[in-house]
Structures are given as C-alpha cells and as structure tokens.
Short mmCIF file of C-alpha atoms in Angstrom, two decimals:
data_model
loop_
_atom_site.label_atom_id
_atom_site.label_comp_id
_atom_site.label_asym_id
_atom_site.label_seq_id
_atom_site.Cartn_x
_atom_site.Cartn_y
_atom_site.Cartn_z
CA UNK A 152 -48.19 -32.16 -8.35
CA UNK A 153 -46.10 -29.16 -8.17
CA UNK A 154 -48.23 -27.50 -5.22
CA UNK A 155 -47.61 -30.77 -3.19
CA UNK A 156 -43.94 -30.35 -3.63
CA UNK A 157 -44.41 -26.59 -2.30
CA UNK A 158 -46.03 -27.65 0.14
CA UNK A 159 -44.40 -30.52 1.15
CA UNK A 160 -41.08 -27.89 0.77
CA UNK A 161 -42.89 -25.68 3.13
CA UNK A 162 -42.98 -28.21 6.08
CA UNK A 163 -39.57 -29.04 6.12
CA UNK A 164 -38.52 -25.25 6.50
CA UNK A 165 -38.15 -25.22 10.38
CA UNK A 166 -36.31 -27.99 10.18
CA UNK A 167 -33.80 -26.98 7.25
CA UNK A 168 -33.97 -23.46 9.71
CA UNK A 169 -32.75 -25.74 12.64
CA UNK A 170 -29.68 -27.18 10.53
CA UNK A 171 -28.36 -23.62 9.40
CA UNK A 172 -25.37 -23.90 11.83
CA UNK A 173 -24.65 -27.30 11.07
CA UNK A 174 -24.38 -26.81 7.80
CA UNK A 175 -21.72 -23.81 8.19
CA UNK A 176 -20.18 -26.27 10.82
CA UNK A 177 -19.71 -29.13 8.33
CA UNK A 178 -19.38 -26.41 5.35
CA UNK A 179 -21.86 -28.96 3.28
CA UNK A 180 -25.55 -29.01 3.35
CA UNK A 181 -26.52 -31.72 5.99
CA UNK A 182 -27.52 -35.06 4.35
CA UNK A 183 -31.05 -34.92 6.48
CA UNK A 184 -31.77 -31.66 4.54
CA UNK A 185 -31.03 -33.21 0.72
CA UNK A 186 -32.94 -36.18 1.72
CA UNK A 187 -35.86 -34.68 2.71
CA UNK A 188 -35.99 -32.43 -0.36
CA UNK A 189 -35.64 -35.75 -2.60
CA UNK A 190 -38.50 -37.67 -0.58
CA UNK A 191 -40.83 -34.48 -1.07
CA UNK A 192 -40.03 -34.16 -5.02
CA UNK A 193 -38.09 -31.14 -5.04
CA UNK A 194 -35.03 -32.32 -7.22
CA UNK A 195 -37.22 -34.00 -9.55
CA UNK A 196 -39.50 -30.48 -10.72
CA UNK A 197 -37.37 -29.76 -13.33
CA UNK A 198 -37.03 -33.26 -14.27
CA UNK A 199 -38.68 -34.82 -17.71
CA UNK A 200 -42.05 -36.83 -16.70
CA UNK A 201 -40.71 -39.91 -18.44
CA UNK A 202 -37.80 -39.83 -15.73
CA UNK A 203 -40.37 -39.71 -12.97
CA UNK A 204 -39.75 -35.85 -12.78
CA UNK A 205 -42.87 -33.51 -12.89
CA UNK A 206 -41.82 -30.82 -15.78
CA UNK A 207 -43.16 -28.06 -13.81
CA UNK A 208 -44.01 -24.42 -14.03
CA UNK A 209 -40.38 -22.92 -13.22
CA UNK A 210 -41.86 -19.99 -11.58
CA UNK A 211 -42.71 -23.10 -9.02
CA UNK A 212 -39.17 -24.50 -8.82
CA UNK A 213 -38.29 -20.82 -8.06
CA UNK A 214 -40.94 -20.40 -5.52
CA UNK A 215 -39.40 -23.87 -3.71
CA UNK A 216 -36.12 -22.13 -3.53
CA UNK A 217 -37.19 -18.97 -2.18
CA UNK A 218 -38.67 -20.50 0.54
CA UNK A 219 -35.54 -22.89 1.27
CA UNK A 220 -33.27 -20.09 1.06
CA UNK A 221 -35.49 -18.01 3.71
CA UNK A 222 -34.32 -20.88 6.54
CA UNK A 223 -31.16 -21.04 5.24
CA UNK A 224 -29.19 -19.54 2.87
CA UNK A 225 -26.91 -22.12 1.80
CA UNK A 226 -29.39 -24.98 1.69
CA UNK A 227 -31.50 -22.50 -0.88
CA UNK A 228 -28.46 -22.27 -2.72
CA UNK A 229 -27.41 -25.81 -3.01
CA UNK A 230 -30.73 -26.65 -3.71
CA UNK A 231 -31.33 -23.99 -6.79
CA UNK A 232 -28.07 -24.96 -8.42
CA UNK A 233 -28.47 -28.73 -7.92
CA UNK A 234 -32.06 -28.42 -8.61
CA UNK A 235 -31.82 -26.62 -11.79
CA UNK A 236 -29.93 -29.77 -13.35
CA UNK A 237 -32.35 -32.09 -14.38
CA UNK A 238 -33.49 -29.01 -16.62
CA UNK A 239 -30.13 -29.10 -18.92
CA UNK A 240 -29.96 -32.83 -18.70
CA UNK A 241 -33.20 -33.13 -20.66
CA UNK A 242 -30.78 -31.28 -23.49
CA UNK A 243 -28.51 -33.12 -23.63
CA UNK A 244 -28.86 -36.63 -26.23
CA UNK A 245 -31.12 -39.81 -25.22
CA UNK A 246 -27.62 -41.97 -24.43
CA UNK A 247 -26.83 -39.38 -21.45
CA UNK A 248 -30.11 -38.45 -20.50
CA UNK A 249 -30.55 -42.78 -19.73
CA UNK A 250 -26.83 -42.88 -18.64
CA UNK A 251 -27.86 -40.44 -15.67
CA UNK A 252 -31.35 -41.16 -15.18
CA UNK A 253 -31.90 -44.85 -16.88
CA UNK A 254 -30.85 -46.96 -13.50
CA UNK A 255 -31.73 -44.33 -11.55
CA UNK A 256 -34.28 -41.30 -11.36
CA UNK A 257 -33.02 -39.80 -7.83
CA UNK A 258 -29.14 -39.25 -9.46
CA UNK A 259 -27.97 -35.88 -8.70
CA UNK A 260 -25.46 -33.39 -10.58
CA UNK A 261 -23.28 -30.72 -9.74
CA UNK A 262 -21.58 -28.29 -11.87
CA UNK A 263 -18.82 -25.69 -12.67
CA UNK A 264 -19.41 -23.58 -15.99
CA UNK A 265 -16.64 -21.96 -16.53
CA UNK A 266 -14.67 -22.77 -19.15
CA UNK A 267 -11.67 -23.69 -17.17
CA UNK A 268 -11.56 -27.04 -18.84
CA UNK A 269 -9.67 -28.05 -21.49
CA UNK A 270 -10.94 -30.56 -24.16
CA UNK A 271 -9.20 -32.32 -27.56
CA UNK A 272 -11.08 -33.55 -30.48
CA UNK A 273 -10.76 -37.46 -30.57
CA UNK A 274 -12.33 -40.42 -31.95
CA UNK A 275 -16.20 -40.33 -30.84
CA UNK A 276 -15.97 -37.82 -28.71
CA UNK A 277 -13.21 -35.37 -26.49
CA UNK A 278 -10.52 -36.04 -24.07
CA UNK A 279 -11.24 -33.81 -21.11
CA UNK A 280 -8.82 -32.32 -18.69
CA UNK A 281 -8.95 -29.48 -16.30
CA UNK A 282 -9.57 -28.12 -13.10
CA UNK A 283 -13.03 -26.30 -12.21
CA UNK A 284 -13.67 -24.47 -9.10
CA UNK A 285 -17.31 -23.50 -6.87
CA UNK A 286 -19.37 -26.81 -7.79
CA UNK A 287 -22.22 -26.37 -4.90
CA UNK A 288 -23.38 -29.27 -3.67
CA UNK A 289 -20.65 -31.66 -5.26
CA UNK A 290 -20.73 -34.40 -2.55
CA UNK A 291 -24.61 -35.00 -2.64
CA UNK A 292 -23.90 -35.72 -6.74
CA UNK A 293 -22.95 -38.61 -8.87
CA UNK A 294 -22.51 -36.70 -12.11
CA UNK A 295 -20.98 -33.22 -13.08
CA UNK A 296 -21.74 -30.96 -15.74
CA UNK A 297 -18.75 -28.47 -16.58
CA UNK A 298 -17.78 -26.26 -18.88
CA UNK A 299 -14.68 -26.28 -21.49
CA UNK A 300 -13.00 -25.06 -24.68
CA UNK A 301 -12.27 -27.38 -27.52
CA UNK A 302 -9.32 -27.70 -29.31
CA UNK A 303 -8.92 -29.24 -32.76
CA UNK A 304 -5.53 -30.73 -34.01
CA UNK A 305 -4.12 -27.54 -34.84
CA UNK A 306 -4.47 -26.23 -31.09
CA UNK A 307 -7.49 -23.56 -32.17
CA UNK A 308 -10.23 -22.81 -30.03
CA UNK A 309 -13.47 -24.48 -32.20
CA UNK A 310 -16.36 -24.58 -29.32
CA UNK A 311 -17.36 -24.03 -26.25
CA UNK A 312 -19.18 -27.38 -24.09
CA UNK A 313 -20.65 -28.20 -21.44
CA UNK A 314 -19.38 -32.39 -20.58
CA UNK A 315 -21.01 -34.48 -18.35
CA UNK A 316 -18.89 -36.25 -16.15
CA UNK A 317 -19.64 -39.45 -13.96
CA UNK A 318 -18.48 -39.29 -10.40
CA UNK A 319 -15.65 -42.41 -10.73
CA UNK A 320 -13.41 -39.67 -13.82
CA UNK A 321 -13.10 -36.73 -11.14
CA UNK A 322 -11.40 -35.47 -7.86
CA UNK A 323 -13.16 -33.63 -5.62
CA UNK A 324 -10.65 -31.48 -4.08
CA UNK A 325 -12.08 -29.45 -0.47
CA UNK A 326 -10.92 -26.66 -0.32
CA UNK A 327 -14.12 -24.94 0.79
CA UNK A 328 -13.38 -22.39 3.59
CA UNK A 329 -15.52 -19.34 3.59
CA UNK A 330 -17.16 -16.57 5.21
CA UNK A 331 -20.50 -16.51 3.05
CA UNK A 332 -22.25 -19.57 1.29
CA UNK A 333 -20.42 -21.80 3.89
CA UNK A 334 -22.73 -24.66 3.87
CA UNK A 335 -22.93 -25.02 0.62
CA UNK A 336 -19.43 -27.50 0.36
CA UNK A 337 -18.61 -25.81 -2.85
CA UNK A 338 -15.36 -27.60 -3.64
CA UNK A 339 -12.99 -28.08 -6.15
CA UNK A 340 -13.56 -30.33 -9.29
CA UNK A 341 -10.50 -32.15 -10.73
CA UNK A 342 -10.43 -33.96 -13.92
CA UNK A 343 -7.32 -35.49 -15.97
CA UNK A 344 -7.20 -37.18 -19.25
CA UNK A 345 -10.67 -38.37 -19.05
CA UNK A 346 -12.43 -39.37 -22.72
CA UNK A 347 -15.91 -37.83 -22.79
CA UNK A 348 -18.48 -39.01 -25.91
CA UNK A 349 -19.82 -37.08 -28.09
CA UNK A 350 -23.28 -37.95 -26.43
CA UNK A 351 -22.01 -36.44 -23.45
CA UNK A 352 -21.75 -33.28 -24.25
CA UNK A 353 -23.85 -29.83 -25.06
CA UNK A 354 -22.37 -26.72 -27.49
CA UNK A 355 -23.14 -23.52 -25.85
CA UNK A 356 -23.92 -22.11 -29.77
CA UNK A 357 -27.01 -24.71 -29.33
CA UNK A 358 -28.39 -23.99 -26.00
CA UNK A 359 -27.63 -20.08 -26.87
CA UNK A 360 -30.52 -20.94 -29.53
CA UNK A 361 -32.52 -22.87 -27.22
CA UNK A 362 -31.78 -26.06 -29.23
CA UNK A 363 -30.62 -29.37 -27.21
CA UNK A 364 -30.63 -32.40 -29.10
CA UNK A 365 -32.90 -33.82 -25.95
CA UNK A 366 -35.73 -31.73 -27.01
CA UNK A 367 -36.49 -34.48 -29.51
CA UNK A 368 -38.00 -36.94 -26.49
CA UNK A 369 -38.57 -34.20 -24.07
CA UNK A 370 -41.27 -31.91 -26.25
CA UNK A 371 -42.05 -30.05 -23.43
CA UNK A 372 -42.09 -26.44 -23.68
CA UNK A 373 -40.30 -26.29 -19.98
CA UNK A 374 -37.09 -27.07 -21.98
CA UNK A 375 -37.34 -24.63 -25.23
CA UNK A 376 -36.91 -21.57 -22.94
CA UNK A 377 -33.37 -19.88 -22.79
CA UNK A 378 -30.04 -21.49 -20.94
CA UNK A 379 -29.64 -18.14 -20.10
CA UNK A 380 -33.16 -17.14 -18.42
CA UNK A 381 -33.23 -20.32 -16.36
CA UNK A 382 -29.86 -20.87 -14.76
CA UNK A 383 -29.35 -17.00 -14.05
CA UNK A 384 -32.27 -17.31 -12.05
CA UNK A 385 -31.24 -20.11 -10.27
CA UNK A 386 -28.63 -17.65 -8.51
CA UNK A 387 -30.61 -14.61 -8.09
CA UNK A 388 -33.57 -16.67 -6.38
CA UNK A 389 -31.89 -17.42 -3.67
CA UNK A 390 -30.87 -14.07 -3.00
CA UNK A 391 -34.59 -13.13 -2.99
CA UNK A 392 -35.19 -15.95 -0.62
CA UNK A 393 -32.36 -14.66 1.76
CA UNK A 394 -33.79 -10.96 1.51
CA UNK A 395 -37.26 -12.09 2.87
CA UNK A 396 -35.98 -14.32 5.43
CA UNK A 397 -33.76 -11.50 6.82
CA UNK A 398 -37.10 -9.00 6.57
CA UNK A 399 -39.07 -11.87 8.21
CA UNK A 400 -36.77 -12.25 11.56
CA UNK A 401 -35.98 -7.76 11.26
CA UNK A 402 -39.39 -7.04 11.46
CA UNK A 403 -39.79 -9.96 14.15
CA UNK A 404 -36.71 -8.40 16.31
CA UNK A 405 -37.79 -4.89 16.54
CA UNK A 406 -41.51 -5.58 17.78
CA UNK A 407 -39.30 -7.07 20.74
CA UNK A 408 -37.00 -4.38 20.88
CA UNK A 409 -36.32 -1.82 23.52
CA UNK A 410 -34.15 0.87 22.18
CA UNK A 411 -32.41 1.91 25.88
CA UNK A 412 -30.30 5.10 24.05
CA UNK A 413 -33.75 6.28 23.23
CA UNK A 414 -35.67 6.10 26.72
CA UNK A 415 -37.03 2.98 26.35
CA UNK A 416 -38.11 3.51 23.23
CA UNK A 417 -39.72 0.84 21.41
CA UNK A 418 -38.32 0.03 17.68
CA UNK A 419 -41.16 -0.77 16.22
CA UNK A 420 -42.83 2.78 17.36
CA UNK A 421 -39.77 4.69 15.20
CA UNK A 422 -41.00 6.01 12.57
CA UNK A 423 -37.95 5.85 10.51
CA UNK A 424 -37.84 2.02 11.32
CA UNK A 425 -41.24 1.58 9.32
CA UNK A 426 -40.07 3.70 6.32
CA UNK A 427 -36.77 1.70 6.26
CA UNK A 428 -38.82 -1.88 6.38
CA UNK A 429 -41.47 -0.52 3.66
CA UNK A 430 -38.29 0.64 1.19
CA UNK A 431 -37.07 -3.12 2.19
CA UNK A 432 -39.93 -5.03 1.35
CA UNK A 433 -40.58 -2.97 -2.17
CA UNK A 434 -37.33 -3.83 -2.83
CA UNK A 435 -38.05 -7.52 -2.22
CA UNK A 436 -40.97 -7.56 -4.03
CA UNK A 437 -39.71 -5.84 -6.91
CA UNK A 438 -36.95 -8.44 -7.35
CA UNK A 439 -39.25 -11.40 -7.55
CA UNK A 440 -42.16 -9.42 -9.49
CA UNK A 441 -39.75 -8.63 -11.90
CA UNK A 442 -37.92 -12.31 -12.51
CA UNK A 443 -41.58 -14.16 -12.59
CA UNK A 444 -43.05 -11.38 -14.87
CA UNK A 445 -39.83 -11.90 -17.55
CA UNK A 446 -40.23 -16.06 -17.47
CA UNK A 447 -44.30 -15.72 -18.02
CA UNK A 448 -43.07 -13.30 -21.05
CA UNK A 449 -40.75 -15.70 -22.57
CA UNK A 450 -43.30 -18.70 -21.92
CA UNK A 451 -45.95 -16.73 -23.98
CA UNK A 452 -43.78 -16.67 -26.78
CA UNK A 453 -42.68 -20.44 -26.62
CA UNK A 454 -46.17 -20.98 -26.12
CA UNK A 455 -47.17 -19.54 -29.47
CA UNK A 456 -43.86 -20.98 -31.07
CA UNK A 457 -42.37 -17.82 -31.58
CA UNK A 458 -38.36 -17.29 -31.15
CA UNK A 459 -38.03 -15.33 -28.15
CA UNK A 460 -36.81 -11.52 -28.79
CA UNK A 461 -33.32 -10.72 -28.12
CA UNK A 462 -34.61 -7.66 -26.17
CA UNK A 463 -36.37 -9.49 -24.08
CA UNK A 464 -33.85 -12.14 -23.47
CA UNK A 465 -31.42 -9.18 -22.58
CA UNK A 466 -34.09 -7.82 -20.28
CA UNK A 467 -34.32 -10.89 -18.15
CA UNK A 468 -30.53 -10.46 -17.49
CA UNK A 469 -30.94 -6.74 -16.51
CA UNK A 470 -33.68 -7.41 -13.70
CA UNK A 471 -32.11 -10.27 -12.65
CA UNK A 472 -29.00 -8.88 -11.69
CA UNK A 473 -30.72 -5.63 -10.41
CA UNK A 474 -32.43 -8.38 -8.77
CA UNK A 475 -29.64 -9.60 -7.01
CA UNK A 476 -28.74 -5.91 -6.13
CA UNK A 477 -32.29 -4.95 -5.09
CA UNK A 478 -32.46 -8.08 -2.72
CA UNK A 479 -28.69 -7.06 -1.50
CA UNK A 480 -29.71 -3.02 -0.75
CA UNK A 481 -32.54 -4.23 1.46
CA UNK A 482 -30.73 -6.44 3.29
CA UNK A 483 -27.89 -3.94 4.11
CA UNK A 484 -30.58 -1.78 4.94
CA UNK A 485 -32.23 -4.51 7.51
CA UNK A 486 -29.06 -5.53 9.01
CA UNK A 487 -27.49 -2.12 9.61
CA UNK A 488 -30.71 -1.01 11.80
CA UNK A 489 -31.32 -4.18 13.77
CA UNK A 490 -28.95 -3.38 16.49
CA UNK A 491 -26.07 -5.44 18.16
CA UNK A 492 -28.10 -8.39 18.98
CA UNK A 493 -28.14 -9.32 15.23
CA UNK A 494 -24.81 -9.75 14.95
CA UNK A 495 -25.30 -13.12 17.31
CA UNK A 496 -24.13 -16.07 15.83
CA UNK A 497 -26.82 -18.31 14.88
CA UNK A 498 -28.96 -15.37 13.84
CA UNK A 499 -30.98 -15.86 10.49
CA UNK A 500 -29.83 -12.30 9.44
CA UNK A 501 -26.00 -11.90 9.84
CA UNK A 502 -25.81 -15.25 8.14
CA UNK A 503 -28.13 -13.77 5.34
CA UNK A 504 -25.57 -10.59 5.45
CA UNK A 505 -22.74 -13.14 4.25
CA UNK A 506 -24.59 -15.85 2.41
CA UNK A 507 -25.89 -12.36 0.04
CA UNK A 508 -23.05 -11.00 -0.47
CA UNK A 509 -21.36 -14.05 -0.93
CA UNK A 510 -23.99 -15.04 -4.12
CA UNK A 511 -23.20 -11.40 -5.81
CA UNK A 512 -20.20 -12.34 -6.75
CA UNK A 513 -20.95 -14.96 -8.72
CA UNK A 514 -20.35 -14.51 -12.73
CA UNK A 515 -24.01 -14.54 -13.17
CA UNK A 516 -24.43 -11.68 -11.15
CA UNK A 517 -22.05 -9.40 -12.67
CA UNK A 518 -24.28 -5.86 -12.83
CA UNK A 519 -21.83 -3.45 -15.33
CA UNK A 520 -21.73 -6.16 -18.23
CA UNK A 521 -25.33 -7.53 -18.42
CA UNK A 522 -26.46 -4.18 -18.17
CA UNK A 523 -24.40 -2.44 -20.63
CA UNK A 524 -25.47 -5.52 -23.10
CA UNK A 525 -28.99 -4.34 -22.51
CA UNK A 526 -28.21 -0.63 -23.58
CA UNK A 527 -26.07 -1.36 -25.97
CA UNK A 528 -29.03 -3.13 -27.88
CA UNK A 529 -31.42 -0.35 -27.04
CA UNK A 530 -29.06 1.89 -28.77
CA UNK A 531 -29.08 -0.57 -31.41
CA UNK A 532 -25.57 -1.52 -31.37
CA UNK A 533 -24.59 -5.70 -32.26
CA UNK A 534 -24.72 -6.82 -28.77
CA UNK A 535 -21.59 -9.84 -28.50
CA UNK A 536 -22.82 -13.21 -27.69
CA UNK A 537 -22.74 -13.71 -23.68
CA UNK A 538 -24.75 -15.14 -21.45
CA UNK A 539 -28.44 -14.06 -22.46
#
C-alpha cells in the first residue's frame, strides 16, 4: 500500500509545484494541496492499521516528503511535521488514541514541543496553560500536541509532557510573517487554564525509552523506534527534498544558459559548473544515504528485540543535522552560480534558498550540541539526556 501512496504522492507534485506562490501568498499551505495528500493516503502512513492508517516503512513516509518538498518547500514541510503525528499518537493511551481517531480517521494534529507550557498537578490529570510558538500546519488540524513542564504543589519542576489538546481549548494566534517557510502558516498556539487528563498526555522519560503506553494495542515495531530518530527526521527530510529540487531546476537552467560575459559561452560547457553540480549532488546523496542507512540500523535491532545502542541513537542525531548542513552547503553552492535569473520570484530555487535556511534553525537542527553529545560519548563521558 505504501508504493501506491508514493505514487499517488508523485502525481500530485506538478500540481503542489503550481501552488508554491499561493501558498507564500496566503502564508498557509493551500487547502487543494492537504486534500489531495489525505485522498492519496499520505497522512495516514504513519497511522496504526486499526485506525485505517497503513503502519508503513518510515523510510517511505520520508521518501513522500522528499518528493513534496522538491515542488515546494513549505508544503514538504507542513506535510513532514503534520504527517509525522499519527506516529506519537499511537503512544499515547487507548482513551486519546479513540478521542482523536475513534469518530474520525482523517483528524489531523499540529504541534509545538517546546516546553513553553506550563502545567499543575490536579485531580485526574493537569491544568494546562501557556503559550507555544511555530505549530506548522495549525489551521489544517483539529488537535495539538505540545510540550510543557509540570509542577507539583510545592511549585517544583517533576516532568516534562507532551498534552494533547482539542481544537475548541486553544487560540490560534497569526502572527506568521516570514521570509523562509512562508507557506507553512506556522502560527501561534494559545492555551489558558485548560484541564488536560491524565490519558492525554505522554512523559518525555517514556518516549526517551521508547515506551508509550499505546504500544500495548499498537504492537507494531513502527512505534518501538526512538522519539528522537523519527521526529528529527521529519525536519531534516525536507531539507533533503528542497536540496534536490533546487539541483533539479540548476542543472535544468544552465543547459539553457548563455553566459554573455563569457562570449556566449554556454553554462553547461564550464567545466567548473560540472564539478560544482557533482560536489552538489554527493552532498545530496550523502544526506539521505546517511538518514535511511541509521533508521534500517535501528529497525534491525527492534527487529531482533534488542534496546537500541545509545551510540547509535547519538549517531542518528549527528548525520541528521550534518544532514541538514550537507543539504544547506549544496544549495548555497547551486544558488550562488545560477546567475541573476534565479533570483526571479516564482523560481523553485530562491524559494528553496529561504525555505533551507529557514528549516536550520529549527531546535532540531542545532549542529554544535548534537554533535558534541556524540563525542562526548565517544570519549566516554555521561552524555546528559537531550533529544536522542
């Protein structure tokens, strides 16, 4: 089923392509673009089969988004983030998991991690307030996941969460204006006083140990790899995606080219233009090599019911974020040599200039401290708990 979704993914690109301005126009992914996606599958890969999803292969989820993100950058994004959902859902206790999906199989969720939520322990569960910012995709959802401390009685910090929210107990406040990511209508999330169950709710200690109460109805071994592995790879993917979409239309560009300060020259006869688009596409290739080689390791293990090694978990953050970086370099590399005309609006590549660069700076994508939690453990130094 999964290779009908990629390929059902795969004929909607020139369309998605088509929409890239309109979605910077109305800074939100079009609505013809999500429901297209929905009618071919896509948001339901990730999903557990009992919820009509498909529990597929998430080297095939990534695959989807690579391709989105290669017509558009913020439609791959949206998509990735949103997609990637139905993953932690299937975590989370049988009350939420039929509270989202029970009425409804096609309900979407957004997020915001960050633990700029604050929670209090009550009766049966927490009362949640706060105010979360960059949830992609918010107005194509009906439920939120987001991230918070709790606080006991005596005001001390006793867990971290992630709630899930439904759509009628938060605000969503727009406030989206930017020069990357535009489409992607990642707004503001605003909740006050709200009570959130006990049911409703996932410890970041658990999922750290690739434990979610779900994981008692959803047996799959889809949903006993690492928090960590999967949603970090949800922002580095569409990176990738932009990186091979920008090589795509560079390479297409300079076979038209005539370079005039050169006598006519033709671009594609430079020889330094073929040296820059092989160090380009190595890059490229690297990054995605690298993210679907770590995911088949970790399988393998969860395959044999082994607990997945720390070193490797700490490896799959170090290529992804050099991931993120490789897919970056070659598209600086692309853009600077493509000549005036790519600086056009409605170009595929100046968007993929500022959609890139817009996705490093995500918290998942911060180079110096995933990498220096790799060497630290190589050097065998207690590596803190963070997200690996």
């Amino acid at each position: 089923m999964s290779q009908a979704v990629l390929d059902g993914v795969r004929d909607l690109l020139p369309g998605i392509r088509e929409r890239a301005d309109e979605a910077e126009r109305l800074r939100v992914v079009p609505e013809a673009s999500i429901k297209e996606l929905e009618e071919v599958g896509f948001f339901r890969l990730l999903q557990p089969k009992r919820f009509d999803g498909f529990e597929s292969d998430p080297v095939d989820f990534y695959t989807a988004v690579r391709d989105i993100a290669g017509a558009c950058g913020s439609t791959g994004w949206v998509s990735s983030v949103v997609g990637v959902h139905p993953w932690q859902v299937a975590l989370f206790p049988e009350e939420a998991q039929q509270a989202v999906w029970g009425a409804d199989t096609s309900t979407r969720l957004s997020s915001s991690y960050a633990p700029t939520g604050k929670a209090t322990v009550t009766d049966g569960g927490y009362t949640l307030s706060g105010k979360w910012s960059f949830s992609s995709g918010c107005d194509h959802c009906s439920w939120v996941l987001l991230g918070g401390l709790v606080f006991n009685a005596d005001g001390n910090v006793v867990d971290f969460k992630t709630f899930m929210v439904p759509r009628e107990n938060y605000t969503i406040v727009d406030v989206w204006h930017m020069v990357g990511l535009s489409g992607t209508g990642s707004n503001d999330i605003v909740v006050e006083d709200v009570f959130v169950p006990e049911a409703f709710t996932l410890s970041m200690g658990d999922t750290g140990r690739c434990f979610g109460p779900g994981q008692e109805q959803n047996t799959s071994e889809l949903y006993k790899l690492p928090f960590h592995s999967i949603f970090t790879g949800t922002i580095t993917t569409p990176i990738i995606g932009m990186a091979r979409g920008a090589y795509a239309e560079h390479v297409d560009m300079q076979q038209k080219r005539v370079r005039a300060a050169y006598l006519g020259e033709k671009a594609s006869l430079d020889p330094f233009a073929a040296v820059r688009i092989a160090k380009a596409s190595s890059e490229i290739d690297a990054a995605w090599a690298l993210l679907v080689n770590n995911i088949r390791e970790e399988q393998a293990h969860v395959a044999k019911g082994e607990q997945i090694p720390l070193g490797l978990r700490l490896r799959v953050r170090r290529d992804q974020v050099l991931g993120t970086q490789r897919a970056i370099d070659a598209i600086d590399s692309l853009f600077e040599a493509s000549g005036g005309r790519a600086l056009t609006q409605g170009t595929y590549l100046q968007r993929a200039w500022r959609d890139a660069h817009a996705g490093r700076v995500h918290a998942a994508n911060d180079p110096e401290r995933a990498l220096q939690m790799y060497g630290a453990h190589e050097f065998g130094h207690k590596v803190d708990p963070g997200m690996y």
